Amino acid sequence: MIIAGVGGYAVADAYDLVPGWITNQPLPVEPAPFLTASAVEVQAPRASAVTEVTETAPLPSRQAVQALAQELRDDDRTGDSTNVSVVDLLTGEVIADLGADDPQVPASTTKLLTSVAAVSALGPDYAMSTSVRWDEASRTLTLVAGGDMMLAADAGHGGAEDSPNGWAGMGDLADVAVAQVGVDALASGPVRVTVDDSAFEGPAVNPEWPQYALDVGYVAAASGLAVDVARMTDEHYAPRFEDPSLAAGDVFVDRLAERGVEAGDVTRARAEGTAEEVAVVHGAPLSAVSTLLLQESDNTIAEIVSLVHAREVGEDTTAEGAAKATIGELAAMGVDTSGLELFDGAGFSENNRISPHHLTSATRAAVASDNVADLLDWLPIAAMEGTLDGRYLDSDAAGQMRAKTGSLTGVTTLAGAVQTADGRWLAFATLADGMPYGQERPKAALDEFVTALAQCGCEG
């Protein structure tokens, strides 16, 4: 049982799978591994019919789809605050609008905006870096945080594995640093190891996050430097180190010791101005990082992506700076950001305000752009991947829909794109809030709505 402080929407379904707070429902099984659609046997009757976005397929009837949206709102499993936006993915033509411009609590669909804005601004090939600096005078090796919180404890796989987690590693940094400085020079006296994560100036723990999320490991402090997202064990929902940067520094010390270099306890300090960069590693491409955070709904990675985005475009590396960077980039992409309010990049905050139209507009802008054109490939596929693994089984939406899920206490959301039976791609967003506790009923109602879109052969 998870017991957290009472406070509206503050208690979150961190990975869109955990049932909520003060509940005797079982904790969820671990999500499907990253990018392993082939590992799930799915009866997707029209999976082979998925086509590219094209204007030759007929548009569905606005009247028919609007009626489906109204049925969703009228459903006793949702509520009057259920709002819907459905637009043609190619042209932007409005197919259904039910309070589509009304900002409301978005839960983890916030991550869709975080990813779209960051990749648009920085590019899909952008990679976070981690470096080591050597100051000979003080005999100090300093780990400098660049945002990569998925470092391997030893050597990174460098893309040999599907997951961006562990792309680069502490062993790689130790190898290069020791080779560059020289083992004899490093072994000739005591070596001091420090970590410098000063590039991330805001509180590593966003004040909008509920304490229980940290207590049970749904999120780690976004310090800008970590091994395996600061997990203390191999479990997906593992407890996290309280100070990820210092914990990463301890791992670096262990790697140095294996190479004949002894160092004392790790401390936090800015790199000396005279320090020379002696090693650097680069993490996974941002497109792969975004795929992980969207498929697994990883809160820590979403938060750090928003902060790295802010840093790279000259904003403060705080929640406020990240929000400014995200909203600014979305506006530059042509998204109408009126009423959009962000307080974190992950979607934990009960104060975030996003409308269905913000989400469908961002989805359209993404697939029409150069940098984020592959967004649909990064989102979980219905019934097959990530937070949609096992959901929509034996339905016409299986294999035909890609979407980001979201849930908080009293909030159920879904946003992405679906292909109709006629082959037309629609961007959609459904946000429902103010409901009684429990996700099963509202999720089922949203699923029926999206499945009806996938079944739609209702030409206008």
Tab-separated table of C-alpha atoms in Angstrom:
chain	number	residue	atom	x	y	z
A	1	MET	CA	0.000	0.000	0.000
A	2	ILE	CA	1.249	3.487	-0.888
A	3	ILE	CA	0.317	6.235	1.537
A	4	ALA	CA	0.969	9.806	0.493
A	5	GLY	CA	-0.128	13.239	1.547
A	6	VAL	CA	-3.588	14.318	0.488
A	7	GLY	CA	-3.620	17.072	-2.105
A	8	GLY	CA	-5.848	17.016	-5.170
A	9	TYR	CA	-3.949	15.625	-8.079
A	10	ALA	CA	-0.605	15.593	-6.302
A	11	VAL	CA	-0.470	11.832	-6.057
A	12	ALA	CA	0.543	10.573	-9.459
A	13	ASP	CA	0.462	7.387	-11.406
A	14	ALA	CA	4.165	7.787	-12.071
A	15	TYR	CA	4.528	5.398	-14.968
A	16	ASP	CA	0.848	5.419	-15.991
A	17	LEU	CA	0.569	1.909	-14.633
A	18	VAL	CA	0.547	2.192	-10.845
A	19	PRO	CA	-3.035	2.342	-9.582
A	20	GLY	CA	-2.692	5.326	-7.265
A	21	TRP	CA	-2.603	6.127	-3.570
A	22	ILE	CA	-4.079	4.453	-0.496
A	23	THR	CA	-4.979	1.386	-2.493
A	24	ASN	CA	-4.887	-2.352	-2.042
A	25	GLN	CA	-4.551	-2.919	-5.773
A	26	PRO	CA	-1.313	-4.722	-6.667
A	27	LEU	CA	1.680	-2.847	-7.992
A	28	PRO	CA	2.109	-3.273	-11.741
A	29	VAL	CA	4.436	-5.628	-13.470
A	30	GLU	CA	7.490	-4.073	-15.057
A	31	PRO	CA	6.784	-2.516	-18.479
A	32	ALA	CA	7.888	-4.326	-21.608
A	33	PRO	CA	11.566	-3.749	-22.387
A	34	PHE	CA	12.457	-0.795	-24.548
A	35	LEU	CA	11.702	-1.232	-28.247
A	36	THR	CA	10.687	-4.870	-28.043
A	37	ALA	CA	7.463	-4.902	-30.001
A	38	SER	CA	8.386	-8.244	-31.533
A	39	ALA	CA	8.387	-9.845	-28.082
A	40	VAL	CA	4.624	-9.419	-27.767
A	41	GLU	CA	2.296	-11.651	-29.726
A	42	VAL	CA	-0.631	-9.457	-30.771
A	43	GLN	CA	-3.757	-10.183	-32.725
A	44	ALA	CA	-3.834	-6.935	-34.676
A	45	PRO	CA	-6.324	-7.509	-37.482
A	46	ARG	CA	-5.206	-4.495	-39.509
A	47	ALA	CA	-1.570	-4.143	-38.416
A	48	SER	CA	-0.339	-4.834	-41.935
A	49	ALA	CA	-2.580	-2.083	-43.262
A	50	VAL	CA	-0.672	0.748	-41.562
A	51	THR	CA	0.283	3.215	-44.279
A	52	GLU	CA	2.132	6.479	-44.571
A	53	VAL	CA	0.294	9.719	-43.959
A	54	THR	CA	-1.471	10.552	-47.199
A	55	GLU	CA	-4.195	12.888	-48.384
A	56	THR	CA	-5.671	10.296	-50.729
A	57	ALA	CA	-7.494	8.451	-47.935
A	58	PRO	CA	-10.936	9.927	-47.186
A	59	LEU	CA	-11.541	12.122	-44.169
A	60	PRO	CA	-14.066	10.845	-41.641
A	61	SER	CA	-17.312	12.689	-41.110
A	62	ARG	CA	-16.987	15.554	-38.645
A	63	GLN	CA	-20.541	14.929	-37.480
A	64	ALA	CA	-19.846	11.266	-36.757
A	65	VAL	CA	-16.588	11.878	-34.888
A	66	GLN	CA	-18.062	14.795	-32.929
A	67	ALA	CA	-20.845	12.455	-31.856
A	68	LEU	CA	-18.260	9.932	-30.655
A	69	ALA	CA	-16.571	12.665	-28.609
A	70	GLN	CA	-19.889	13.665	-27.063
A	71	GLU	CA	-20.610	10.041	-26.195
A	72	LEU	CA	-17.272	9.908	-24.388
A	73	ARG	CA	-18.115	12.973	-22.316
A	74	ASP	CA	-21.620	11.696	-21.584
A	75	ASP	CA	-20.273	8.306	-20.485
A	76	ASP	CA	-20.701	7.822	-16.730
A	77	ARG	CA	-17.134	6.494	-16.606
A	78	THR	CA	-15.728	9.937	-17.482
A	79	GLY	CA	-17.425	13.256	-16.737
A	80	ASP	CA	-18.396	16.747	-17.840
A	81	SER	CA	-14.789	17.919	-17.832
A	82	THR	CA	-13.810	15.379	-20.484
A	83	ASN	CA	-12.458	17.359	-23.432
A	84	VAL	CA	-11.472	16.108	-26.872
A	85	SER	CA	-9.552	17.267	-29.920
A	86	VAL	CA	-9.380	15.283	-33.151
A	87	VAL	CA	-7.711	16.817	-36.200
A	88	ASP	CA	-6.464	15.524	-39.511
A	89	LEU	CA	-2.780	14.801	-39.047
A	90	LEU	CA	-1.893	16.042	-42.510
A	91	THR	CA	-4.022	19.153	-42.989
A	92	GLY	CA	-4.979	20.143	-39.448
A	93	GLU	CA	-8.668	20.184	-40.356
A	94	VAL	CA	-10.745	19.946	-37.188
A	95	ILE	CA	-12.708	16.698	-37.076
A	96	ALA	CA	-13.967	16.968	-33.490
A	97	ASP	CA	-13.761	19.759	-30.927
A	98	LEU	CA	-15.219	19.249	-27.487
A	99	GLY	CA	-13.692	21.848	-25.184
A	100	ALA	CA	-10.471	21.371	-27.138
A	101	ASP	CA	-9.061	24.755	-26.101
A	102	ASP	CA	-9.745	24.286	-22.384
A	103	PRO	CA	-6.460	23.795	-20.468
A	104	GLN	CA	-6.644	21.140	-17.792
A	105	VAL	CA	-4.438	18.801	-15.769
A	106	PRO	CA	-2.576	16.715	-18.390
A	107	ALA	CA	-0.657	14.146	-16.302
A	108	SER	CA	2.053	12.354	-18.287
A	109	THR	CA	0.880	13.581	-21.673
A	110	THR	CA	3.050	16.527	-20.611
A	111	LYS	CA	5.976	14.357	-21.730
A	112	LEU	CA	4.751	14.577	-25.322
A	113	LEU	CA	5.298	18.348	-25.298
A	114	THR	CA	8.619	17.980	-23.460
A	115	SER	CA	9.956	15.590	-26.102
A	116	VAL	CA	8.613	17.410	-29.143
A	117	ALA	CA	10.035	20.758	-28.038
A	118	ALA	CA	13.443	19.415	-27.010
A	119	VAL	CA	14.039	17.386	-30.185
A	120	SER	CA	12.769	20.227	-32.351
A	121	ALA	CA	15.217	22.646	-30.741
A	122	LEU	CA	18.257	20.396	-30.339
A	123	GLY	CA	17.830	17.860	-33.133
A	124	PRO	CA	17.355	14.084	-33.007
A	125	ASP	CA	21.114	13.413	-33.027
A	126	TYR	CA	21.911	15.667	-30.082
A	127	ALA	CA	23.653	13.736	-27.292
A	128	MET	CA	24.253	14.676	-23.675
A	129	SER	CA	27.898	14.574	-22.655
A	130	THR	CA	29.739	13.757	-19.453
A	131	SER	CA	33.355	14.848	-19.055
A	132	VAL	CA	36.299	14.571	-16.691
A	133	ARG	CA	38.638	17.481	-15.950
A	134	TRP	CA	42.086	17.189	-14.364
A	135	ASP	CA	43.664	19.891	-12.253
A	136	GLU	CA	47.305	18.962	-11.739
A	137	ALA	CA	47.975	21.532	-9.029
A	138	SER	CA	45.298	20.150	-6.701
A	139	ARG	CA	45.473	16.624	-8.146
A	140	THR	CA	41.720	16.674	-8.684
A	141	LEU	CA	39.660	14.741	-11.191
A	142	THR	CA	36.236	16.336	-11.612
A	143	LEU	CA	33.237	14.628	-13.170
A	144	VAL	CA	31.276	17.311	-14.996
A	145	ALA	CA	27.560	16.661	-15.425
A	146	GLY	CA	26.045	17.239	-18.834
A	147	GLY	CA	22.635	15.725	-18.244
A	148	ASP	CA	23.241	12.040	-18.968
A	149	MET	CA	21.573	10.154	-16.119
A	150	MET	CA	21.724	6.811	-17.910
A	151	LEU	CA	25.456	6.134	-17.677
A	152	ALA	CA	26.575	2.524	-17.346
A	153	ALA	CA	28.467	1.559	-14.212
A	154	ASP	CA	31.318	0.247	-16.358
A	155	ALA	CA	31.730	0.288	-20.143
A	156	GLY	CA	28.835	1.609	-22.200
A	157	HIS	CA	27.321	-0.372	-25.049
A	158	GLY	CA	27.634	2.513	-27.525
A	159	GLY	CA	24.454	1.596	-29.365
A	160	ALA	CA	25.021	-2.162	-29.511
A	161	GLU	CA	21.861	-2.618	-27.432
A	162	ASP	CA	18.382	-1.261	-28.104
A	163	SER	CA	18.108	0.823	-24.958
A	164	PRO	CA	19.725	4.262	-24.629
A	165	ASN	CA	20.325	3.369	-20.983
A	166	GLY	CA	24.028	2.584	-20.590
A	167	TRP	CA	25.059	3.975	-23.975
A	168	ALA	CA	28.178	5.494	-22.359
A	169	GLY	CA	29.765	4.430	-19.106
A	170	MET	CA	31.947	5.233	-16.137
A	171	GLY	CA	34.440	2.628	-17.277
A	172	ASP	CA	34.840	4.505	-20.551
A	173	LEU	CA	35.507	7.758	-18.711
A	174	ALA	CA	38.036	6.094	-16.404
A	175	ASP	CA	39.843	4.443	-19.324
A	176	VAL	CA	40.270	7.679	-21.243
A	177	ALA	CA	41.113	9.814	-18.194
A	178	VAL	CA	43.778	7.406	-16.970
A	179	ALA	CA	45.262	7.062	-20.448
A	180	GLN	CA	45.301	10.815	-20.952
A	181	VAL	CA	46.818	11.807	-17.601
A	182	GLY	CA	48.908	8.667	-17.199
A	183	VAL	CA	48.595	6.006	-14.535
A	184	ASP	CA	52.042	6.844	-13.156
A	185	ALA	CA	51.104	10.489	-12.708
A	186	LEU	CA	47.812	9.590	-11.054
A	187	ALA	CA	49.389	6.967	-8.814
A	188	SER	CA	52.206	9.234	-7.637
A	189	GLY	CA	50.129	10.773	-4.853
A	190	PRO	CA	46.622	11.129	-3.450
A	191	VAL	CA	43.915	11.934	-5.984
A	192	ARG	CA	40.796	13.870	-5.145
A	193	VAL	CA	37.535	13.200	-7.039
A	194	THR	CA	34.772	15.780	-7.188
A	195	VAL	CA	31.536	16.105	-9.104
A	196	ASP	CA	30.406	19.331	-10.719
A	197	ASP	CA	26.695	19.411	-11.528
A	198	SER	CA	26.463	23.192	-11.228
A	199	ALA	CA	25.155	23.448	-14.798
A	200	PHE	CA	21.827	22.331	-13.323
A	201	GLU	CA	21.124	25.191	-10.990
A	202	GLY	CA	17.550	24.569	-9.920
A	203	PRO	CA	16.489	22.211	-7.147
A	204	ALA	CA	17.233	18.677	-8.329
A	205	VAL	CA	13.944	17.671	-6.726
A	206	ASN	CA	11.196	19.682	-8.360
A	207	PRO	CA	9.046	21.145	-5.561
A	208	GLU	CA	5.955	20.183	-7.565
A	209	TRP	CA	6.708	16.470	-7.144
A	210	PRO	CA	4.946	14.443	-4.434
A	211	GLN	CA	7.302	13.049	-1.809
A	212	TYR	CA	5.998	9.512	-2.221
A	213	ALA	CA	7.299	9.464	-5.815
A	214	LEU	CA	10.835	9.846	-4.496
A	215	ASP	CA	10.265	7.483	-1.581
A	216	VAL	CA	9.231	4.569	-3.783
A	217	GLY	CA	11.541	5.261	-6.701
A	218	TYR	CA	9.181	6.541	-9.373
A	219	VAL	CA	11.531	9.471	-9.954
A	220	ALA	CA	15.085	10.441	-9.042
A	221	ALA	CA	16.499	13.855	-8.282
A	222	ALA	CA	17.288	15.419	-11.674
A	223	SER	CA	20.889	16.326	-10.854
A	224	GLY	CA	22.300	15.927	-14.365
A	225	LEU	CA	24.623	13.001	-13.574
A	226	ALA	CA	23.720	9.430	-12.644
A	227	VAL	CA	24.355	5.761	-13.293
A	228	ASP	CA	21.230	3.865	-14.438
A	229	VAL	CA	18.938	6.779	-13.534
A	230	ALA	CA	20.219	6.554	-9.933
A	231	ARG	CA	18.657	3.140	-9.275
A	232	MET	CA	19.986	1.362	-6.192
A	233	THR	CA	19.007	-2.096	-7.485
A	234	ASP	CA	18.291	-3.708	-10.850
A	235	GLU	CA	14.524	-3.383	-10.448
A	236	HIS	CA	12.737	-0.998	-12.792
A	237	TYR	CA	10.899	0.657	-9.883
A	238	ALA	CA	13.968	0.601	-7.659
A	239	PRO	CA	14.734	2.993	-4.813
A	240	ARG	CA	16.932	5.846	-6.041
A	241	PHE	CA	20.066	7.354	-4.546
A	242	GLU	CA	19.227	10.558	-2.729
A	243	ASP	CA	22.137	12.329	-4.426
A	244	PRO	CA	22.582	10.785	-7.901
A	245	SER	CA	25.666	12.867	-8.730
A	246	LEU	CA	27.639	11.825	-5.674
A	247	ALA	CA	26.560	8.212	-6.144
A	248	ALA	CA	27.876	8.372	-9.718
A	249	GLY	CA	31.105	9.809	-8.374
A	250	ASP	CA	31.469	6.799	-6.078
A	251	VAL	CA	31.167	4.495	-9.085
A	252	PHE	CA	33.843	6.507	-10.891
A	253	VAL	CA	36.165	6.085	-7.898
A	254	ASP	CA	35.623	2.320	-8.068
A	255	ARG	CA	36.497	2.302	-11.771
A	256	LEU	CA	39.651	4.311	-11.074
A	257	ALA	CA	40.675	1.869	-8.343
A	258	GLU	CA	40.379	-1.002	-10.824
A	259	ARG	CA	42.882	0.869	-12.978
A	260	GLY	CA	45.372	1.416	-10.186
A	261	VAL	CA	44.302	4.901	-9.119
A	262	GLU	CA	43.216	5.387	-5.515
A	263	ALA	CA	41.010	8.299	-4.507
A	264	GLY	CA	39.244	9.355	-1.346
A	265	ASP	CA	35.618	10.220	-0.692
A	266	VAL	CA	33.795	12.090	-3.425
A	267	THR	CA	32.730	15.673	-2.806
A	268	ARG	CA	30.811	18.233	-4.819
A	269	ALA	CA	32.796	21.169	-6.189
A	270	ARG	CA	33.056	23.212	-9.349
A	271	ALA	CA	35.882	22.252	-11.655
A	272	GLU	CA	38.923	24.472	-11.222
A	273	GLY	CA	39.374	27.102	-13.896
A	274	THR	CA	42.793	25.673	-14.640
A	275	ALA	CA	41.487	22.132	-15.013
A	276	GLU	CA	42.007	20.437	-18.378
A	277	GLU	CA	39.370	18.234	-19.994
A	278	VAL	CA	40.897	14.764	-20.216
A	279	ALA	CA	37.875	12.611	-21.079
A	280	VAL	CA	34.386	12.958	-22.489
A	281	VAL	CA	31.664	10.481	-23.400
A	282	HIS	CA	28.404	11.054	-25.215
A	283	GLY	CA	25.100	9.405	-24.394
A	284	ALA	CA	22.431	8.158	-26.752
A	285	PRO	CA	20.903	10.342	-29.479
A	286	LEU	CA	18.027	12.454	-28.200
A	287	SER	CA	15.624	10.616	-30.499
A	288	ALA	CA	16.396	7.361	-28.663
A	289	VAL	CA	16.191	9.080	-25.268
A	290	SER	CA	12.803	10.523	-26.231
A	291	THR	CA	11.606	7.094	-27.315
A	292	LEU	CA	12.465	5.692	-23.903
A	293	LEU	CA	10.815	8.491	-21.954
A	294	LEU	CA	7.668	8.292	-24.083
A	295	GLN	CA	7.406	4.513	-24.089
A	296	GLU	CA	8.248	3.959	-20.438
A	297	SER	CA	6.888	7.305	-19.227
A	298	ASP	CA	10.193	7.845	-17.422
A	299	ASN	CA	9.750	10.843	-15.159
A	300	THR	CA	13.413	11.474	-14.394
A	301	ILE	CA	14.485	11.389	-18.022
A	302	ALA	CA	11.606	13.644	-19.040
A	303	GLU	CA	12.611	16.177	-16.407
A	304	ILE	CA	16.295	16.135	-17.325
A	305	VAL	CA	15.501	16.451	-21.044
A	306	SER	CA	13.503	19.601	-20.308
A	307	LEU	CA	16.385	21.021	-18.247
A	308	VAL	CA	19.029	20.181	-20.857
A	309	HIS	CA	16.819	21.835	-23.476
A	310	ALA	CA	16.681	24.960	-21.311
A	311	ARG	CA	20.448	24.997	-20.845
A	312	GLU	CA	21.195	24.590	-24.539
A	313	VAL	CA	18.935	27.469	-25.580
A	314	GLY	CA	20.186	29.824	-22.878
A	315	GLU	CA	17.372	29.585	-20.352
A	316	ASP	CA	17.842	28.960	-16.647
A	317	THR	CA	18.163	25.284	-15.767
A	318	THR	CA	15.186	25.466	-13.438
A	319	ALA	CA	11.599	24.318	-13.780
A	320	GLU	CA	10.716	27.868	-14.822
A	321	GLY	CA	13.484	27.996	-17.393
A	322	ALA	CA	12.535	24.590	-18.763
A	323	ALA	CA	8.909	25.665	-19.109
A	324	LYS	CA	9.999	28.804	-20.953
A	325	ALA	CA	12.162	26.761	-23.327
A	326	THR	CA	9.428	24.216	-24.031
A	327	ILE	CA	6.667	26.750	-24.581
A	328	GLY	CA	8.938	28.975	-26.659
A	329	GLU	CA	9.943	26.162	-28.983
A	330	LEU	CA	6.370	24.959	-29.406
A	331	ALA	CA	5.338	28.488	-30.353
A	332	ALA	CA	8.204	28.632	-32.854
A	333	MET	CA	6.861	25.414	-34.379
A	334	GLY	CA	3.507	27.071	-34.930
A	335	VAL	CA	1.652	25.679	-31.920
A	336	ASP	CA	-0.835	28.088	-30.351
A	337	THR	CA	0.416	28.079	-26.760
A	338	SER	CA	-2.319	30.290	-25.309
A	339	GLY	CA	-3.209	29.038	-21.845
A	340	LEU	CA	-0.331	26.533	-21.718
A	341	GLU	CA	1.270	26.382	-18.262
A	342	LEU	CA	4.091	24.028	-17.263
A	343	PHE	CA	5.676	23.415	-13.880
A	344	ASP	CA	7.646	20.279	-14.683
A	345	GLY	CA	8.655	18.245	-17.719
A	346	ALA	CA	7.326	14.916	-16.469
A	347	GLY	CA	3.677	15.678	-15.734
A	348	PHE	CA	3.668	15.143	-11.975
A	349	SER	CA	2.557	18.686	-11.228
A	350	GLU	CA	-1.098	19.221	-10.485
A	351	ASN	CA	-0.605	22.812	-11.662
A	352	ASN	CA	0.274	22.005	-15.272
A	353	ARG	CA	-2.389	23.163	-17.682
A	354	ILE	CA	-2.498	21.725	-21.204
A	355	SER	CA	-5.467	21.618	-23.556
A	356	PRO	CA	-6.327	18.808	-25.982
A	357	HIS	CA	-5.660	21.270	-28.802
A	358	HIS	CA	-2.131	21.939	-27.493
A	359	LEU	CA	-1.432	18.223	-27.797
A	360	THR	CA	-2.916	17.646	-31.244
A	361	SER	CA	-1.306	20.828	-32.550
A	362	ALA	CA	2.089	19.736	-31.198
A	363	THR	CA	1.687	16.289	-32.736
A	364	ARG	CA	0.869	17.806	-36.111
A	365	ALA	CA	3.719	20.297	-35.920
A	366	ALA	CA	6.122	17.520	-34.969
A	367	VAL	CA	5.402	15.172	-37.863
A	368	ALA	CA	5.529	18.122	-40.272
A	369	SER	CA	8.979	19.192	-39.040
A	370	ASP	CA	12.416	17.940	-39.999
A	371	ASN	CA	13.722	17.178	-36.524
A	372	VAL	CA	10.646	15.506	-35.035
A	373	ALA	CA	9.162	13.902	-38.148
A	374	ASP	CA	9.619	10.425	-36.622
A	375	LEU	CA	7.532	11.175	-33.519
A	376	LEU	CA	5.001	8.443	-34.288
A	377	ASP	CA	7.815	5.881	-34.293
A	378	TRP	CA	8.831	6.977	-30.789
A	379	LEU	CA	5.380	6.648	-29.212
A	380	PRO	CA	4.155	3.323	-27.819
A	381	ILE	CA	2.157	1.225	-30.283
A	382	ALA	CA	-1.266	0.128	-29.064
A	383	ALA	CA	-1.178	-3.399	-27.588
A	384	MET	CA	2.525	-3.812	-28.271
A	385	GLU	CA	4.901	-1.450	-26.477
A	386	GLY	CA	5.637	0.423	-23.290
A	387	THR	CA	2.671	1.795	-21.374
A	388	LEU	CA	0.325	0.474	-24.089
A	389	ASP	CA	1.685	-3.070	-23.877
A	390	GLY	CA	-1.327	-5.361	-23.522
A	391	ARG	CA	-3.807	-2.492	-23.843
A	392	TYR	CA	-6.104	-2.594	-26.912
A	393	LEU	CA	-5.491	-6.314	-27.447
A	394	ASP	CA	-7.974	-7.848	-29.902
A	395	SER	CA	-9.242	-4.427	-30.933
A	396	ASP	CA	-9.080	-2.523	-34.210
A	397	ALA	CA	-6.747	-0.036	-32.522
A	398	ALA	CA	-4.054	-2.700	-31.959
A	399	GLY	CA	-1.080	-1.775	-34.083
A	400	GLN	CA	-3.004	1.166	-35.555
A	401	MET	CA	-2.533	3.750	-32.824
A	402	ARG	CA	0.495	5.389	-31.213
A	403	ALA	CA	-0.055	7.468	-28.102
A	404	LYS	CA	1.241	8.835	-24.810
A	405	THR	CA	-0.728	7.842	-21.753
A	406	GLY	CA	-1.280	9.891	-18.629
A	407	SER	CA	-2.889	9.440	-15.241
A	408	LEU	CA	-3.064	11.135	-11.866
A	409	THR	CA	-5.639	10.675	-9.164
A	410	GLY	CA	-8.886	11.735	-10.834
A	411	VAL	CA	-7.157	12.341	-14.195
A	412	THR	CA	-6.968	10.083	-17.253
A	413	THR	CA	-5.464	11.285	-20.530
A	414	LEU	CA	-4.299	9.959	-23.877
A	415	ALA	CA	-2.773	11.753	-26.870
A	416	GLY	CA	-1.257	10.610	-30.143
A	417	ALA	CA	-2.345	9.520	-33.592
A	418	VAL	CA	-4.568	6.765	-34.980
A	419	GLN	CA	-5.176	5.444	-38.474
A	420	THR	CA	-8.816	4.994	-39.485
A	421	ALA	CA	-10.168	1.988	-41.335
A	422	ASP	CA	-10.086	4.151	-44.458
A	423	GLY	CA	-6.357	4.789	-43.965
A	424	ARG	CA	-6.565	8.399	-42.782
A	425	TRP	CA	-4.272	9.433	-39.938
A	426	LEU	CA	-5.854	11.537	-37.192
A	427	ALA	CA	-4.137	13.327	-34.320
A	428	PHE	CA	-6.221	13.054	-31.160
A	429	ALA	CA	-6.124	14.033	-27.504
A	430	THR	CA	-8.573	13.107	-24.775
A	431	LEU	CA	-8.262	14.631	-21.298
A	432	ALA	CA	-10.592	13.783	-18.451
A	433	ASP	CA	-10.266	15.128	-14.928
A	434	GLY	CA	-12.270	15.704	-11.778
A	435	MET	CA	-13.303	12.065	-11.639
A	436	PRO	CA	-13.555	9.716	-8.655
A	437	TYR	CA	-10.522	7.609	-7.778
A	438	GLY	CA	-9.707	4.720	-10.106
A	439	GLN	CA	-8.262	4.360	-13.606
A	440	GLU	CA	-9.941	1.229	-14.916
A	441	ARG	CA	-13.289	2.747	-15.871
A	442	PRO	CA	-12.119	6.017	-17.483
A	443	LYS	CA	-9.323	4.187	-19.337
A	444	ALA	CA	-11.879	1.758	-20.739
A	445	ALA	CA	-14.056	4.654	-21.931
A	446	LEU	CA	-11.112	6.392	-23.626
A	447	ASP	CA	-10.059	3.108	-25.205
A	448	GLU	CA	-13.512	2.596	-26.677
A	449	PHE	CA	-13.408	6.090	-28.161
A	450	VAL	CA	-9.996	5.556	-29.791
A	451	THR	CA	-11.030	2.132	-31.044
A	452	ALA	CA	-14.090	3.725	-32.633
A	453	LEU	CA	-11.756	6.160	-34.417
A	454	ALA	CA	-9.697	3.244	-35.688
A	455	GLN	CA	-12.858	1.509	-36.906
A	456	CYS	CA	-14.160	4.627	-38.577
A	457	GLY	CA	-15.070	4.243	-42.217
A	458	CYS	CA	-17.451	7.202	-41.917
A	459	GLU	CA	-16.672	9.341	-44.931
A	460	GLY	CA	-17.913	12.912	-44.894
